[in-house]
Tab-separated table of C-alpha atoms in Angstrom:
chain	number	residue	atom	x	y	z
A	164	UNK	CA	152.431	68.842	49.806
A	165	UNK	CA	149.860	71.688	49.984
A	166	UNK	CA	148.719	73.174	46.663
A	167	UNK	CA	150.061	76.708	46.016
A	168	UNK	CA	147.639	79.481	47.054
A	169	UNK	CA	145.898	81.477	44.316
A	170	UNK	CA	147.244	85.029	43.805
A	171	UNK	CA	143.646	86.252	43.820
A	172	UNK	CA	142.764	84.438	47.084
A	173	UNK	CA	141.934	87.600	49.078
A	174	UNK	CA	140.189	89.239	46.149
A	175	UNK	CA	138.065	86.129	45.609
A	176	UNK	CA	136.767	86.404	49.174
A	177	UNK	CA	135.145	89.699	48.176
A	178	UNK	CA	134.014	88.930	44.644
A	179	UNK	CA	133.030	85.269	44.686
A	180	UNK	CA	130.686	85.211	47.727
A	181	UNK	CA	127.775	87.191	48.961
A	182	UNK	CA	127.260	88.802	52.390
A	183	UNK	CA	125.152	91.204	54.472
A	184	UNK	CA	127.016	94.376	53.365
A	185	UNK	CA	126.957	93.940	49.649
A	186	UNK	CA	125.400	96.462	47.291
A	187	UNK	CA	121.993	95.902	45.618
A	188	UNK	CA	123.567	95.114	42.235
A	189	UNK	CA	126.197	92.667	43.403
A	190	UNK	CA	126.293	89.307	41.600
A	191	UNK	CA	129.203	87.217	42.990
A	192	UNK	CA	131.157	84.845	40.773
A	193	UNK	CA	134.170	84.410	38.506
A	194	UNK	CA	132.410	86.328	35.754
A	195	UNK	CA	132.477	89.510	37.929
A	196	UNK	CA	136.123	89.085	38.707
A	197	UNK	CA	136.991	88.465	35.034
A	198	UNK	CA	134.857	91.450	33.813
A	199	UNK	CA	136.719	93.777	36.140
A	200	UNK	CA	140.023	92.550	34.712
A	201	UNK	CA	138.936	92.829	31.095
A	202	UNK	CA	136.548	95.739	30.813
A	203	UNK	CA	136.960	98.159	33.708
A	204	UNK	CA	139.243	101.162	32.904
A	205	UNK	CA	140.642	103.267	35.706
A	206	UNK	CA	142.500	106.565	35.413
A	207	UNK	CA	144.985	107.452	38.133
A	208	UNK	CA	145.648	111.192	38.247
A	209	UNK	CA	149.007	111.844	39.764
A	210	UNK	CA	152.099	109.619	39.999
A	211	UNK	CA	153.666	111.096	43.134
A	212	UNK	CA	153.692	109.615	46.628
A	213	UNK	CA	150.021	108.724	46.653
A	214	UNK	CA	149.801	107.994	42.932
A	215	UNK	CA	152.583	105.382	43.135
A	216	UNK	CA	150.764	103.621	45.921
A	217	UNK	CA	147.457	103.794	44.019
A	218	UNK	CA	148.860	102.242	40.887
A	219	UNK	CA	150.397	99.351	42.804
A	220	UNK	CA	147.221	98.759	44.987
A	221	UNK	CA	144.856	98.883	41.944
A	222	UNK	CA	147.056	96.482	39.990
A	223	UNK	CA	147.145	94.056	42.910
A	224	UNK	CA	143.367	94.400	43.373
A	225	UNK	CA	142.575	92.852	40.002
A	226	UNK	CA	142.413	95.927	37.757
A	227	UNK	CA	144.226	95.262	34.523
A	228	UNK	CA	143.422	98.347	32.392
A	229	UNK	CA	144.993	101.396	34.022
A	230	UNK	CA	146.115	104.796	32.790
A	231	UNK	CA	148.162	107.334	34.778
A	232	UNK	CA	148.689	110.984	34.038
A	233	UNK	CA	151.281	113.322	35.565
A	234	UNK	CA	153.188	116.367	34.269
A	235	UNK	CA	156.209	116.131	36.642
A	236	UNK	CA	159.624	114.640	36.306
A	237	UNK	CA	161.308	112.632	39.109
A	238	UNK	CA	163.520	114.625	41.525
A	239	UNK	CA	165.967	113.334	44.139
A	240	UNK	CA	163.681	114.565	46.938
A	241	UNK	CA	160.941	112.253	45.697
A	242	UNK	CA	162.954	109.071	46.383
A	243	UNK	CA	162.305	108.817	50.134
A	244	UNK	CA	158.560	108.167	49.745
A	245	UNK	CA	157.796	107.463	46.049
A	246	UNK	CA	158.945	103.874	46.101
A	247	UNK	CA	158.629	103.147	42.378
A	248	UNK	CA	161.473	105.471	41.520
A	249	UNK	CA	165.277	104.948	41.723
A	250	UNK	CA	168.275	107.309	41.613
A	251	UNK	CA	168.828	106.521	37.910
A	252	UNK	CA	165.244	107.689	37.215
A	253	UNK	CA	165.884	111.320	38.260
A	254	UNK	CA	164.842	113.613	35.442
A	255	UNK	CA	162.479	111.078	33.782
A	256	UNK	CA	158.681	111.529	33.636
A	257	UNK	CA	156.991	110.139	36.726
A	258	UNK	CA	154.042	108.648	34.850
A	259	UNK	CA	156.242	106.684	32.462
A	260	UNK	CA	158.553	105.248	35.128
A	261	UNK	CA	155.709	104.396	37.532
A	262	UNK	CA	153.790	102.553	34.788
A	263	UNK	CA	156.877	100.589	33.776
A	264	UNK	CA	157.753	99.557	37.335
A	265	UNK	CA	154.284	98.278	38.205
A	266	UNK	CA	154.000	96.323	34.943
A	267	UNK	CA	157.365	94.711	35.739
A	268	UNK	CA	156.114	93.491	39.116
A	269	UNK	CA	152.442	92.638	38.402
A	270	UNK	CA	151.893	90.289	35.495
A	271	UNK	CA	149.014	90.894	33.143
A	272	UNK	CA	148.435	94.534	34.018
A	273	UNK	CA	148.523	97.141	31.211
A	274	UNK	CA	149.225	100.729	32.291
A	275	UNK	CA	149.274	103.568	29.742
A	276	UNK	CA	151.278	106.577	30.943
A	277	UNK	CA	150.545	110.172	29.932
A	278	UNK	CA	153.212	112.704	30.493
A	279	UNK	CA	151.171	115.899	30.233
A	280	UNK	CA	149.076	118.482	32.049
A	281	UNK	CA	145.600	117.382	32.883
A	282	UNK	CA	144.248	120.451	31.087
A	283	UNK	CA	145.915	119.447	27.816
A	284	UNK	CA	143.783	116.378	27.416
A	285	UNK	CA	140.433	116.550	25.546
A	286	UNK	CA	137.331	116.032	27.667
A	287	UNK	CA	136.579	112.816	25.816
A	288	UNK	CA	139.818	111.344	27.087
A	289	UNK	CA	138.353	111.370	30.607
A	290	UNK	CA	135.028	110.036	29.444
A	291	UNK	CA	136.725	106.816	28.319
A	292	UNK	CA	137.249	105.632	31.918
A	293	UNK	CA	134.789	103.966	34.269
A	294	UNK	CA	136.254	105.590	37.334
A	295	UNK	CA	138.850	108.240	38.141
A	296	UNK	CA	141.174	107.894	41.169
A	297	UNK	CA	142.924	111.092	42.381
A	298	UNK	CA	146.309	111.159	44.016
A	299	UNK	CA	146.879	114.909	43.849
A	300	UNK	CA	148.430	117.505	46.127
A	301	UNK	CA	146.865	120.513	44.389
A	302	UNK	CA	143.429	121.974	45.188
A	303	UNK	CA	143.193	123.572	41.705
A	304	UNK	CA	143.977	120.278	39.982
A	305	UNK	CA	141.268	118.541	42.049
A	306	UNK	CA	138.772	121.243	41.069
A	307	UNK	CA	139.546	120.815	37.436
A	308	UNK	CA	139.103	117.007	37.431
A	309	UNK	CA	135.957	117.396	39.521
A	310	UNK	CA	134.576	119.796	36.940
A	311	UNK	CA	135.430	117.438	34.111
A	312	UNK	CA	133.739	114.443	35.758
A	313	UNK	CA	130.671	116.453	36.717
A	314	UNK	CA	130.518	117.817	33.145
A	315	UNK	CA	129.559	114.407	31.877
A	316	UNK	CA	126.571	114.276	34.210
A	317	UNK	CA	123.120	114.644	32.672
A	318	UNK	CA	119.762	115.186	34.355
A	319	UNK	CA	116.252	114.090	33.283
A	320	UNK	CA	113.095	116.172	33.217
A	321	UNK	CA	112.773	115.864	37.015
A	322	UNK	CA	116.370	117.000	37.691
A	323	UNK	CA	117.313	113.426	38.522
A	324	UNK	CA	120.792	112.317	37.492
A	325	UNK	CA	120.955	109.873	34.640
A	326	UNK	CA	122.858	106.908	36.036
A	327	UNK	CA	124.588	106.100	32.760
A	328	UNK	CA	126.237	109.540	32.721
A	329	UNK	CA	127.667	109.384	36.302
A	330	UNK	CA	131.478	109.353	36.372
A	331	UNK	CA	132.567	108.253	39.930
A	332	UNK	CA	135.751	109.514	41.517
A	333	UNK	CA	137.776	108.418	44.479
A	334	UNK	CA	139.961	111.192	45.993
A	335	UNK	CA	142.836	110.773	48.405
A	336	UNK	CA	145.114	113.299	50.056
A	337	UNK	CA	147.792	113.321	52.727
A	338	UNK	CA	149.686	115.865	54.802
A	339	UNK	CA	152.290	114.435	57.112
A	340	UNK	CA	150.551	111.983	59.447
A	341	UNK	CA	147.124	113.178	58.386
A	342	UNK	CA	145.079	112.039	55.371
A	343	UNK	CA	141.653	111.664	53.860
A	344	UNK	CA	139.858	109.389	51.393
A	345	UNK	CA	136.531	110.246	49.868
A	346	UNK	CA	134.004	108.935	47.365
A	347	UNK	CA	132.479	111.375	44.903
A	348	UNK	CA	129.481	110.248	42.845
A	349	UNK	CA	128.391	113.310	40.860
A	350	UNK	CA	124.737	114.151	41.390
A	351	UNK	CA	124.465	111.778	44.378
A	352	UNK	CA	127.186	112.637	46.903
A	353	UNK	CA	128.794	116.074	47.401
A	354	UNK	CA	131.352	116.888	44.731
A	355	UNK	CA	134.651	118.589	45.482
A	356	UNK	CA	133.141	122.021	44.938
A	357	UNK	CA	130.282	121.345	47.374
A	358	UNK	CA	132.832	120.934	50.167
A	359	UNK	CA	135.605	123.314	49.082
A	360	UNK	CA	135.283	124.952	52.435
A	361	UNK	CA	136.997	121.930	54.018
A	362	UNK	CA	140.333	123.159	52.680
A	363	UNK	CA	141.926	126.059	54.526
A	364	UNK	CA	143.095	129.054	52.455
A	365	UNK	CA	146.691	128.923	51.298
A	366	UNK	CA	149.194	130.852	53.328
A	367	UNK	CA	150.050	134.204	51.744
A	368	UNK	CA	152.650	136.751	52.917
A	369	UNK	CA	152.147	140.548	52.673
A	370	UNK	CA	154.473	141.991	50.051
A	371	UNK	CA	155.607	144.683	52.465
A	372	UNK	CA	156.882	141.976	54.783
A	373	UNK	CA	158.687	140.272	51.997
A	374	UNK	CA	160.303	143.471	50.728
A	375	UNK	CA	161.161	145.180	54.009
A	376	UNK	CA	161.110	142.966	57.073
A	377	UNK	CA	161.546	139.218	56.287
A	378	UNK	CA	161.535	137.135	59.425
A	379	UNK	CA	162.074	133.548	58.209
A	380	UNK	CA	163.393	131.449	55.360
A	381	UNK	CA	159.983	131.300	53.600
A	382	UNK	CA	159.858	135.104	53.424
A	383	UNK	CA	163.295	135.168	51.696
A	384	UNK	CA	162.201	132.490	49.210
A	385	UNK	CA	158.929	134.290	48.335
A	386	UNK	CA	160.830	137.549	47.948
A	387	UNK	CA	163.035	135.997	45.323
A	388	UNK	CA	160.038	134.284	43.719
A	389	UNK	CA	157.483	137.053	43.665
A	390	UNK	CA	159.518	140.205	43.673
A	391	UNK	CA	163.107	139.712	42.550
A	392	UNK	CA	162.266	137.452	39.592
A	393	UNK	CA	160.086	140.130	37.948
A	394	UNK	CA	162.586	142.872	38.698
A	395	UNK	CA	165.337	140.969	36.893
A	396	UNK	CA	163.429	139.074	34.202
A	397	UNK	CA	160.695	141.566	33.380
A	398	UNK	CA	157.797	139.966	31.562
A	399	UNK	CA	159.329	136.435	31.457
A	400	UNK	CA	157.051	133.920	33.209
A	401	UNK	CA	158.414	131.893	36.055
A	402	UNK	CA	158.141	128.123	35.483
A	403	UNK	CA	158.235	126.092	38.769
A	404	UNK	CA	158.937	122.943	36.802
A	405	UNK	CA	162.060	124.445	35.129
A	406	UNK	CA	165.149	123.462	37.226
A	407	UNK	CA	167.127	126.551	36.081
A	408	UNK	CA	164.315	128.844	37.271
A	409	UNK	CA	164.097	127.105	40.619
A	410	UNK	CA	167.887	127.219	41.088
A	411	UNK	CA	167.827	131.019	40.365
A	412	UNK	CA	165.178	131.574	43.025
A	413	UNK	CA	167.141	129.425	45.502
A	414	UNK	CA	170.332	131.436	44.917
A	415	UNK	CA	168.595	134.772	45.330
A	416	UNK	CA	166.831	133.547	48.470
A	417	UNK	CA	170.235	132.548	49.924
A	418	UNK	CA	171.555	136.066	49.279
A	419	UNK	CA	168.492	137.605	50.879
A	420	UNK	CA	168.728	135.348	53.909
A	421	UNK	CA	172.413	136.186	54.429
A	422	UNK	CA	171.643	139.925	54.260
A	423	UNK	CA	169.149	139.638	57.096
A	424	UNK	CA	170.945	136.867	59.052
A	425	UNK	CA	168.132	134.378	58.551
A	426	UNK	CA	169.046	130.611	58.551
A	427	UNK	CA	167.250	127.685	56.964
A	428	UNK	CA	167.034	128.347	53.253
A	429	UNK	CA	167.566	125.039	51.375
A	430	UNK	CA	166.863	123.938	47.853
A	431	UNK	CA	164.208	121.498	49.120
A	432	UNK	CA	162.490	124.214	51.168
A	433	UNK	CA	162.589	126.541	48.104
A	434	UNK	CA	160.747	123.909	46.050
A	435	UNK	CA	158.249	123.387	48.854
A	436	UNK	CA	157.485	127.080	49.267
A	437	UNK	CA	157.299	127.930	45.539
A	438	UNK	CA	155.314	124.837	44.522
A	439	UNK	CA	153.274	124.783	47.780
A	440	UNK	CA	154.454	121.175	48.291
A	441	UNK	CA	152.745	119.478	51.208
A	442	UNK	CA	154.960	117.252	53.354
A	443	UNK	CA	154.330	113.593	52.828
A	444	UNK	CA	155.102	110.363	54.767
A	445	UNK	CA	155.240	107.011	53.091
A	446	UNK	CA	153.149	105.147	55.703
A	447	UNK	CA	150.311	107.718	55.503
A	448	UNK	CA	150.338	107.379	51.719
A	449	UNK	CA	150.067	103.637	52.017
A	450	UNK	CA	147.104	103.788	54.421
A	451	UNK	CA	145.093	106.341	52.357
A	452	UNK	CA	145.893	104.558	49.075
A	453	UNK	CA	144.592	101.277	50.532
A	454	UNK	CA	141.328	102.973	51.415
A	455	UNK	CA	141.021	104.561	47.948
A	456	UNK	CA	141.763	101.250	46.190
A	457	UNK	CA	139.179	99.448	48.235
A	458	UNK	CA	136.545	102.052	47.503
A	459	UNK	CA	137.365	101.835	43.795
A	460	UNK	CA	136.781	98.077	43.912
A	461	UNK	CA	133.536	98.494	45.827
A	462	UNK	CA	132.181	101.045	43.342
A	463	UNK	CA	132.823	98.879	40.243
A	464	UNK	CA	131.769	95.578	41.839
A	465	UNK	CA	129.186	96.368	44.459
A	466	UNK	CA	130.898	93.827	46.776
A	467	UNK	CA	130.220	96.163	49.717
A	468	UNK	CA	128.553	99.464	50.446
A	469	UNK	CA	130.768	102.454	49.572
A	470	UNK	CA	132.185	104.925	51.986
A	471	UNK	CA	129.637	107.492	53.105
A	472	UNK	CA	131.405	109.632	52.160
A	473	UNK	CA	134.501	111.198	53.702
A	474	UNK	CA	137.147	109.362	55.770
A	475	UNK	CA	139.774	111.194	57.810
A	476	UNK	CA	142.903	109.632	59.245
A	477	UNK	CA	145.199	111.050	61.898
A	478	UNK	CA	148.259	109.114	62.923
A	479	UNK	CA	150.201	111.915	64.559
A	480	UNK	CA	149.448	110.947	68.108
A	481	UNK	CA	148.187	107.423	68.274
A	482	UNK	CA	145.648	106.394	65.633
A	483	UNK	CA	142.328	108.003	64.875
A	484	UNK	CA	140.036	107.313	61.916
A	485	UNK	CA	136.579	108.832	61.461
A	486	UNK	CA	133.933	108.784	58.698
A	487	UNK	CA	131.776	111.800	58.099
A	488	UNK	CA	128.795	112.028	55.779
A	489	UNK	CA	128.606	115.434	54.146
A	490	UNK	CA	125.470	116.634	52.308
A	491	UNK	CA	125.495	117.660	48.680
A	492	UNK	CA	124.859	121.266	47.792
A	493	UNK	CA	121.768	121.036	45.612
A	494	UNK	CA	122.570	124.439	44.014
A	495	UNK	CA	126.172	123.593	43.250
A	496	UNK	CA	127.272	125.144	39.946
A	497	UNK	CA	129.479	122.182	39.084
A	498	UNK	CA	127.545	118.965	39.982
A	499	UNK	CA	124.056	120.475	39.779
A	500	UNK	CA	121.886	120.561	36.669
A	501	UNK	CA	123.697	123.686	35.496
A	502	UNK	CA	122.965	127.404	35.229
A	503	UNK	CA	119.938	128.179	33.075
A	504	UNK	CA	120.628	130.845	30.466
A	505	UNK	CA	118.188	132.292	27.932
A	506	UNK	CA	119.731	133.891	24.844
A	507	UNK	CA	118.615	135.533	21.630
A	508	UNK	CA	119.484	133.371	18.578
A	509	UNK	CA	121.587	136.229	17.216
A	510	UNK	CA	124.172	136.193	20.090
A	511	UNK	CA	127.595	135.447	18.612
A	512	UNK	CA	130.103	133.147	20.284
A	513	UNK	CA	132.320	136.212	20.906
A	514	UNK	CA	129.490	138.000	22.743
A	515	UNK	CA	128.655	134.870	24.669
A	516	UNK	CA	132.247	134.503	25.911
A	517	UNK	CA	132.297	138.215	26.941
A	518	UNK	CA	129.034	137.678	28.880
A	519	UNK	CA	130.686	134.874	30.904
A	520	UNK	CA	132.972	137.515	32.425
A	521	UNK	CA	129.964	139.533	33.622
A	522	UNK	CA	127.775	136.762	34.962
A	523	UNK	CA	127.695	137.162	38.775
A	524	UNK	CA	127.927	133.407	39.476
A	525	UNK	CA	130.693	132.779	36.938
A	526	UNK	CA	133.075	135.765	36.434
A	527	UNK	CA	134.829	133.529	33.938
A	528	UNK	CA	137.587	135.059	31.847
A	529	UNK	CA	139.450	133.578	28.880
A	530	UNK	CA	136.801	130.921	28.439
A	531	UNK	CA	136.840	127.959	26.106
A	532	UNK	CA	133.493	126.550	24.992
A	533	UNK	CA	132.520	122.976	24.194
A	534	UNK	CA	129.217	121.592	22.943
A	535	UNK	CA	128.898	117.810	23.134
A	536	UNK	CA	132.018	116.368	21.533
A	537	UNK	CA	132.666	119.506	19.512
A	538	UNK	CA	134.965	122.309	20.654
A	539	UNK	CA	133.483	125.631	19.620
A	540	UNK	CA	136.402	127.714	20.814
A	541	UNK	CA	139.683	126.911	22.573
A	542	UNK	CA	141.882	129.567	24.204
A	543	UNK	CA	144.971	127.328	24.069
A	544	UNK	CA	147.178	126.017	22.609
A	545	UNK	CA	147.714	128.710	19.960
A	546	UNK	CA	147.195	126.303	17.072
A	547	UNK	CA	143.750	125.375	18.321
A	548	UNK	CA	142.826	128.990	19.092
A	549	UNK	CA	143.647	129.938	15.524
A	550	UNK	CA	141.680	127.022	14.187
A	551	UNK	CA	138.542	127.966	16.188
A	552	UNK	CA	138.887	131.738	15.742
A	553	UNK	CA	136.407	131.951	12.809
A	554	UNK	CA	133.642	130.643	15.109
A	555	UNK	CA	133.803	133.798	17.228
A	556	UNK	CA	131.818	135.830	14.707
A	557	UNK	CA	129.153	133.124	14.239
A	558	UNK	CA	125.901	132.923	16.218
A	559	UNK	CA	126.102	130.411	19.009
A	560	UNK	CA	122.671	129.167	17.918
A	561	UNK	CA	124.098	128.058	14.573
A	562	UNK	CA	127.209	126.527	16.131
A	563	UNK	CA	125.057	124.385	18.426
A	564	UNK	CA	123.117	122.954	15.448
A	565	UNK	CA	120.149	125.417	15.773
A	566	UNK	CA	118.663	123.405	18.663
A	567	UNK	CA	116.253	125.206	20.985
A	568	UNK	CA	117.967	124.060	24.210
A	569	UNK	CA	121.093	122.079	25.060
A	570	UNK	CA	124.070	121.985	27.413
A	571	UNK	CA	127.456	123.579	26.857
A	572	UNK	CA	130.609	123.350	28.955
A	573	UNK	CA	132.814	126.360	29.533
A	574	UNK	CA	136.300	126.319	30.928
A	575	UNK	CA	138.328	129.377	31.973
A	576	UNK	CA	139.747	131.343	34.854
A	577	UNK	CA	137.233	132.143	37.566
A	578	UNK	CA	137.772	135.424	39.447
A	579	UNK	CA	135.340	134.681	42.239
A	580	UNK	CA	136.511	135.535	45.735
A	581	UNK	CA	139.317	137.578	44.142
A	582	UNK	CA	141.279	134.417	43.519
A	583	UNK	CA	142.182	133.094	40.069
A	584	UNK	CA	141.085	129.439	39.762
A	585	UNK	CA	140.628	127.143	36.798
A	586	UNK	CA	136.942	126.395	36.465
A	587	UNK	CA	134.876	124.104	34.301
A	588	UNK	CA	131.145	124.757	34.464
A	589	UNK	CA	128.060	123.393	32.816
A	590	UNK	CA	125.457	125.843	31.314
A	591	UNK	CA	121.899	124.966	30.084
A	592	UNK	CA	121.291	127.257	27.177
A	593	UNK	CA	117.778	128.062	25.927
A	594	UNK	CA	117.370	130.142	22.781
A	595	UNK	CA	114.478	132.488	22.191
A	596	UNK	CA	113.404	134.791	19.469
A	597	UNK	CA	113.188	138.546	20.236
A	598	UNK	CA	110.653	139.692	17.633
A	599	UNK	CA	113.265	139.325	14.943
A	600	UNK	CA	115.390	142.110	16.395
A	601	UNK	CA	119.074	141.147	16.592
A	602	UNK	CA	119.978	143.213	19.684
A	603	UNK	CA	123.238	141.868	21.158
A	604	UNK	CA	122.414	143.206	24.609
A	605	UNK	CA	118.953	141.609	24.967
A	606	UNK	CA	120.318	138.305	26.397
A	607	UNK	CA	118.551	137.353	29.614
A	608	UNK	CA	120.587	135.585	32.268
A	609	UNK	CA	118.605	133.593	34.754
A	610	UNK	CA	120.135	131.517	37.550
A	611	UNK	CA	117.124	130.206	39.506
A	612	UNK	CA	118.328	126.620	39.787
A	613	UNK	CA	115.088	125.542	41.645
A	614	UNK	CA	112.939	126.271	38.590
A	615	UNK	CA	111.982	123.084	36.708
A	616	UNK	CA	113.137	123.178	33.096
A	617	UNK	CA	112.339	120.982	30.099
A	618	UNK	CA	115.827	119.485	30.028
C-alpha cells in the first residue's frame, strides 16, 4: 500500500530544491518552509470576492500567521462569488466569518480578523507585517494602503532605499472577466501612485441630466443619492453601509424611474451605482488570487524571481495573459525620498498644518501629523483630536524632539485635480534659524527632489 502523500508536497517542490529561476537569497530546505510557517506575517486587506480567495490560497501555501481587515458586513448579493459565506452569515462582519471558515478547513493556520476601516488602524499596526496582500475594489483604499507602506520606507545619504525598511505589497483586482496582479516593492518598483494613470476616471453624471432628463436606471439612482437625499435629510450624511439609507435611495429611485418610464432599477443595481461596485466573477477572482498568492510566496522565500511587475488577464474572449514592466516615477511624492521642506524653528504645528493646504504639490486639508511612532495631531476620532489639540500651539521643532532634520508623515484629504482623495505623504523637514526672528511667514518650501540632502 502506498504511503499517504504529504499535504505540503507541491509546496516542497518550490521550497526544498534549487533551480535556474531562484532569487539570489534563496536557500532551499525544511528550515525555510518552517520559518515561513512560524515567523512570516501577512496582512490581507479586504475579505470580499478576491479577499476570500486570497485567505484560502495563502493558508494552503504554507502561511500560518495571517490577519484580515474589512469594514463590510455580508450581504445576500455576495453569496454567488464569495465562497466562504453562507446564507446564515448575512449581516455578520466579512473579516470575522472569512477567518473562521478558513481556520475550520486548514489546520494549523491562525487568522486574526479586524472588523474596521483601514484608516482607523494606527500606522504601527501595518508595520507589524512582512508583506501586505490587497484584495480591494476601491482606488482610494489602494492609495491609502500604498501610502502607508511607502511611509515606512527610508533612504540613505545617496537616496538609496534601506532594504530593512521596505514593506512589499501584492495587489490584485478584477472586473468581470478581466483582472490584474502586481508586485509593489516601495523604492524599487513603481508604487500605486506612480501608475495611477492606469485607472480610468470614475463615471460621473452631470447634475442637470440627473435633475431634468434622466435616461437610464443609473441616472434615477444617482438622483435619489446625490440630490433627493440632501433635499429631504438636510445636513445628515449618507452612509452607504447603512441598510436603511440604501433602502431609502432605492425606493426614491423607483419613484423617479416610474415617473419617467425608465425600467431596470433594482436594489442590487442601486448598491452597485452608489458604492461604485465593480462586477465580479468567481473564476476570475480565483485566477488572480492564485497569481497574488504565488507572488507573495516568491517574495518571502526567493524560490523564484518575482513578477516584473504587472500582470493583466483577459478571459472575456478566449484567454489572454500579459506581463508589463512599468518604470518607477523617481519623483513620486509617495514612494520617493519625500518632499524637502525648510522651516523656521518657531513654526507651530497649527501653522504647519495650514501650510500643507497651500503647498502646490500637496494641497492637503484636514491633515493629521505623525513623527516616528508618535502622533503629533489627529483629526479623528474626536477623542484623539481633543487629546492632541494642545500640540497645535507648540513649535513643531519642539514636538519633533528639537532635531535639525527628520521625516514626518502627514495624512489628510488631497484636493489635487479637483478631486478629494485620502492621501498619506512623507515630508523631510529641515529646521533653520532665521536670525532669532520668529516670523511665522518666513518658512521656505522647497520641492527639488533631485537635490541631494543629508538624510
